[in-house]
GROMACS .gro file of C-alpha atoms in nm:
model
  153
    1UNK     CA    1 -11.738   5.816  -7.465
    2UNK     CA    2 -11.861   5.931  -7.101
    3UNK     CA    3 -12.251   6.058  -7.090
    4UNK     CA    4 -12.257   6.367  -6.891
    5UNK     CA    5 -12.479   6.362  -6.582
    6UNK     CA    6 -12.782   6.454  -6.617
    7UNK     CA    7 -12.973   6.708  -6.422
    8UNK     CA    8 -13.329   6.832  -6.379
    9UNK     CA    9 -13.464   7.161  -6.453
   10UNK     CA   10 -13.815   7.132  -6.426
   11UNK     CA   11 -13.929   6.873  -6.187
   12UNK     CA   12 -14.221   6.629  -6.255
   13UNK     CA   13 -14.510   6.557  -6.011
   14UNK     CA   14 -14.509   6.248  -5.858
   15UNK     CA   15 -14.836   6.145  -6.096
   16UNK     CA   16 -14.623   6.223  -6.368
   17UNK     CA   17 -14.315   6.014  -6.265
   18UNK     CA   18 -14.563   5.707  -6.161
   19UNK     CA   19 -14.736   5.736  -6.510
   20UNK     CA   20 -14.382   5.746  -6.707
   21UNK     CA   21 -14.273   5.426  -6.479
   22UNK     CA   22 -14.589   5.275  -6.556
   23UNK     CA   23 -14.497   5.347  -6.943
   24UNK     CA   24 -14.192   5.179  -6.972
   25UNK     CA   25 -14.354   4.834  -6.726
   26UNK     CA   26 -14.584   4.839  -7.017
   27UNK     CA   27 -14.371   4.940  -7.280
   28UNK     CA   28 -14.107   4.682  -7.157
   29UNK     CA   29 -14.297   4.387  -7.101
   30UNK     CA   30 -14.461   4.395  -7.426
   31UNK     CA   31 -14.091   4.356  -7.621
   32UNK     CA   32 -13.978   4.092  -7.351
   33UNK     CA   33 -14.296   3.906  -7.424
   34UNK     CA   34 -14.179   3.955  -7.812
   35UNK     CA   35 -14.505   4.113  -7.892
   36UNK     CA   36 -14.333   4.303  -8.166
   37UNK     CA   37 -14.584   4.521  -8.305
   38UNK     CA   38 -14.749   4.625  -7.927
   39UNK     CA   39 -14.394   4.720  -7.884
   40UNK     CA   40 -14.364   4.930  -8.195
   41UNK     CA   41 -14.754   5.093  -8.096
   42UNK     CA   42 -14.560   5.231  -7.807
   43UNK     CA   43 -14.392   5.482  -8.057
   44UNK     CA   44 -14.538   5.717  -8.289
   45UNK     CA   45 -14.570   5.702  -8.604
   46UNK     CA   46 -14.250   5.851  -8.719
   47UNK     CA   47 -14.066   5.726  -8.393
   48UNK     CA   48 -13.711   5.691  -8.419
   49UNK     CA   49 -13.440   5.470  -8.231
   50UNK     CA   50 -13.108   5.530  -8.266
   51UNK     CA   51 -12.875   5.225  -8.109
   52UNK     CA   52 -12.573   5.225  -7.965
   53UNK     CA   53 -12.396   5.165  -8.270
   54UNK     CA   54 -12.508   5.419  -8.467
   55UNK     CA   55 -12.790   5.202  -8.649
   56UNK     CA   56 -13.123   5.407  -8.715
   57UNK     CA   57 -13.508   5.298  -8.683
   58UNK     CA   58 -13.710   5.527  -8.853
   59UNK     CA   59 -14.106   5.467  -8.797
   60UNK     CA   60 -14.276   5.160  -8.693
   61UNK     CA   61 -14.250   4.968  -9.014
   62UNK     CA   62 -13.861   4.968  -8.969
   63UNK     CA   63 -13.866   4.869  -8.609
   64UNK     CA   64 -14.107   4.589  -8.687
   65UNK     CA   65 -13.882   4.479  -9.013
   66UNK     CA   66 -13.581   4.486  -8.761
   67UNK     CA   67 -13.703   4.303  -8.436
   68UNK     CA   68 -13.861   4.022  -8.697
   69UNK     CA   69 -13.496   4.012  -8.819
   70UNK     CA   70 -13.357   3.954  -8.459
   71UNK     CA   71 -13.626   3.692  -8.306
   72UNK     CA   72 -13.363   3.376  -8.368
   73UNK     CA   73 -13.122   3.538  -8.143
   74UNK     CA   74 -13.452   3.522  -7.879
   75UNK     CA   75 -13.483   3.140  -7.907
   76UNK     CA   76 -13.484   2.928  -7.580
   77UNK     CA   77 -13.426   3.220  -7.375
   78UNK     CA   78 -13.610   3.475  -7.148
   79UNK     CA   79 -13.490   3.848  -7.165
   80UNK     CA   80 -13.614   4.138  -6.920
   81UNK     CA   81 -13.504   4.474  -6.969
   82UNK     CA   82 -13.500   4.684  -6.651
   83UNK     CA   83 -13.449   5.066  -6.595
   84UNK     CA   84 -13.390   5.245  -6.320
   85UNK     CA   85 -13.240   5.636  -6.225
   86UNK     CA   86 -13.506   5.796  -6.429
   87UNK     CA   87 -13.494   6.180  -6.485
   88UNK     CA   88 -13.777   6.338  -6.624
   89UNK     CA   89 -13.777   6.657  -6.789
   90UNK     CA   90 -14.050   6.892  -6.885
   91UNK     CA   91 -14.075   7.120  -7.174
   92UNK     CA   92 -14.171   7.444  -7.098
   93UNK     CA   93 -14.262   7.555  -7.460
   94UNK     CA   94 -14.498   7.184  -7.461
   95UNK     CA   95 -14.679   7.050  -7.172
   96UNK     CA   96 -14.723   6.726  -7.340
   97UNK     CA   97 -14.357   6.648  -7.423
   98UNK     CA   98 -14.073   6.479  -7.202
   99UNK     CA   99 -13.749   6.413  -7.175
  100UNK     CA  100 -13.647   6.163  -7.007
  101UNK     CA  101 -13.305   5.969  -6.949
  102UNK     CA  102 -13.268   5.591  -6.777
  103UNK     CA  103 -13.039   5.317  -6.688
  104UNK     CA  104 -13.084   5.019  -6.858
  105UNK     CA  105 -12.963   4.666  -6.756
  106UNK     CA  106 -13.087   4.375  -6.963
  107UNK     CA  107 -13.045   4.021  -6.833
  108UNK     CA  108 -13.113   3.677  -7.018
  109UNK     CA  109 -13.256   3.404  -6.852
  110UNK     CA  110 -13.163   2.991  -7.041
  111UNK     CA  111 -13.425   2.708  -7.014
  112UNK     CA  112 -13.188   2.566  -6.716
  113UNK     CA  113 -13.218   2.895  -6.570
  114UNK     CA  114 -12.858   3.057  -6.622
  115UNK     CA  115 -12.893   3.423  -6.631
  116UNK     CA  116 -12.651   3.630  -6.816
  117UNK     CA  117 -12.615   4.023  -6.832
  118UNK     CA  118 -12.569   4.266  -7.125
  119UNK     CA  119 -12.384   4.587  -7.151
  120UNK     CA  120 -12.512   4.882  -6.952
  121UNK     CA  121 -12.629   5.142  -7.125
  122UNK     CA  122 -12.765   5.442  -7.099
  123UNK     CA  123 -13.098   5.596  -7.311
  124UNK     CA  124 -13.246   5.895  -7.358
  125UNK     CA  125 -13.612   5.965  -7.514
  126UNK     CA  126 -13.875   6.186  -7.539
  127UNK     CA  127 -14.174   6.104  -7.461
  128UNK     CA  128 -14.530   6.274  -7.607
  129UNK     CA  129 -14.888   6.249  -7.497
  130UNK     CA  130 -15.095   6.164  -7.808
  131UNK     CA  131 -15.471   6.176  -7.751
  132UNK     CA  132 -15.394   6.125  -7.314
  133UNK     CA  133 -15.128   5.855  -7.392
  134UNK     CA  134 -14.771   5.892  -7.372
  135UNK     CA  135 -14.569   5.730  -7.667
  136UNK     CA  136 -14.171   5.721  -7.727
  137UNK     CA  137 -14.125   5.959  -8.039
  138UNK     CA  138 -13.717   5.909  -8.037
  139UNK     CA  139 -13.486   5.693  -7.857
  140UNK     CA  140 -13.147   5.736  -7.828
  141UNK     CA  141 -12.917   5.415  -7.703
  142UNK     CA  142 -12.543   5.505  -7.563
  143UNK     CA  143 -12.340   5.156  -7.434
  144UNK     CA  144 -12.211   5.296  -7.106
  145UNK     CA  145 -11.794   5.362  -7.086
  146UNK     CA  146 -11.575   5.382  -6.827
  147UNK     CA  147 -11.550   5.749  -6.682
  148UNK     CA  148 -11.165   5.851  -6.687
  149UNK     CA  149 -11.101   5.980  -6.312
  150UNK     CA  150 -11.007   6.383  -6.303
  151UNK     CA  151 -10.629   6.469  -6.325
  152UNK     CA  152 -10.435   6.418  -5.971
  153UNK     CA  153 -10.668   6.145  -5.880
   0.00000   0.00000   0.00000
C-alpha cells in the first residue's frame, strides 16, 4: 500500500532538526555496531516497534530478546542503515514530543566487500525528550510500494 506524503504543520528550528539528525547518527550506529542493548536505551521504557510485517516490539526487553534472536543473520557482514527526507513535526499540546517520518535505505557490506541493498522503506516515530534527551517511544516500519500513476496518465 502507498504512504501518503507527508507534510509539515509546525516547522522545527534548525537546532531542533540538527539534534533529531544527531539522534538517529547515534541511534543508528549503535545497532550497526550490534550494540544491542545501547540500541534498545534509545527507546523508552515501554517503546514500541512495529515492522513492516506487522510483527510488534513491545518495551526494551522484547527488542533485546528479538535482535539476540537475529545476530546469525549479522555474521561476516557489515550493515549501515541510512535515512534521509526527514520531516519533523511538533506537538502543539507537548513541547517535548515529535513526530517525525524518514527514508530508510539499508545496505550490507561482505568481507570481500560486495554491498547489497534492502527494501526501501519508509518509518514513522515519535520521538520524546526524557530528562533533556530525546528517545524513540514508537516506531512504525512500512516496506515502500510502488505508487499506481493517477487515471489518464
Amino acid at each position: 500500500m502507498p504512504q501518503p506524503v507527508g507534510t509539515l504543520r509546525h516547522q522545527v528550528t534548525g537546532d531542533v532538526y540538527a539534534e533529531v539528525q544527531t539522534f538517529y547518527a547515534q541511534q543508528m550506529r549503535r545497532v550497526d555496531a550490534l550494540d544491542i542493548e545501547g540500541f534498545a536505551d534509545t527507546f523508552t521504557d515501554d517503546g514500541e516497534v512495529v515492522h513492516a510485517g506487522g510483527r510488534r516490539q513491545h518495551g526494551r526487553a522484547e527488542m533485546i530478546a528479538g535482535m539476540r534472536a537475529a545476530l546469525p543473520r549479522y555474521r561476516d557482514i557489515a550493515v549501515r542503515h541510512w535515512f534521509d527526507h526527514l520531516l519533523i513535526d511538533t506537538d502543539p499540546a507537548d513541547a517535548d514530543t515529535l513526530r517525525v517520518s524518514y527514508y530508510t535505505l539499508v545496505t550490507q557490506t561482505d568481507r570481500d566487500g560486495n554491498v547489497t541493498f534492502q527494501p526501501t522503506f519508509t518509518v514513522d516515530d515519535v520521538l520524546v525528550r526524557v530528562d533533556g534527551r530525546l528517545l524513540t517511544r514508537s516506531r512504525v516500519i512500512h516496506q515502500d510500494t510502488p505508487v499506481t500513476p493517477p487515471a489518464g496518465s
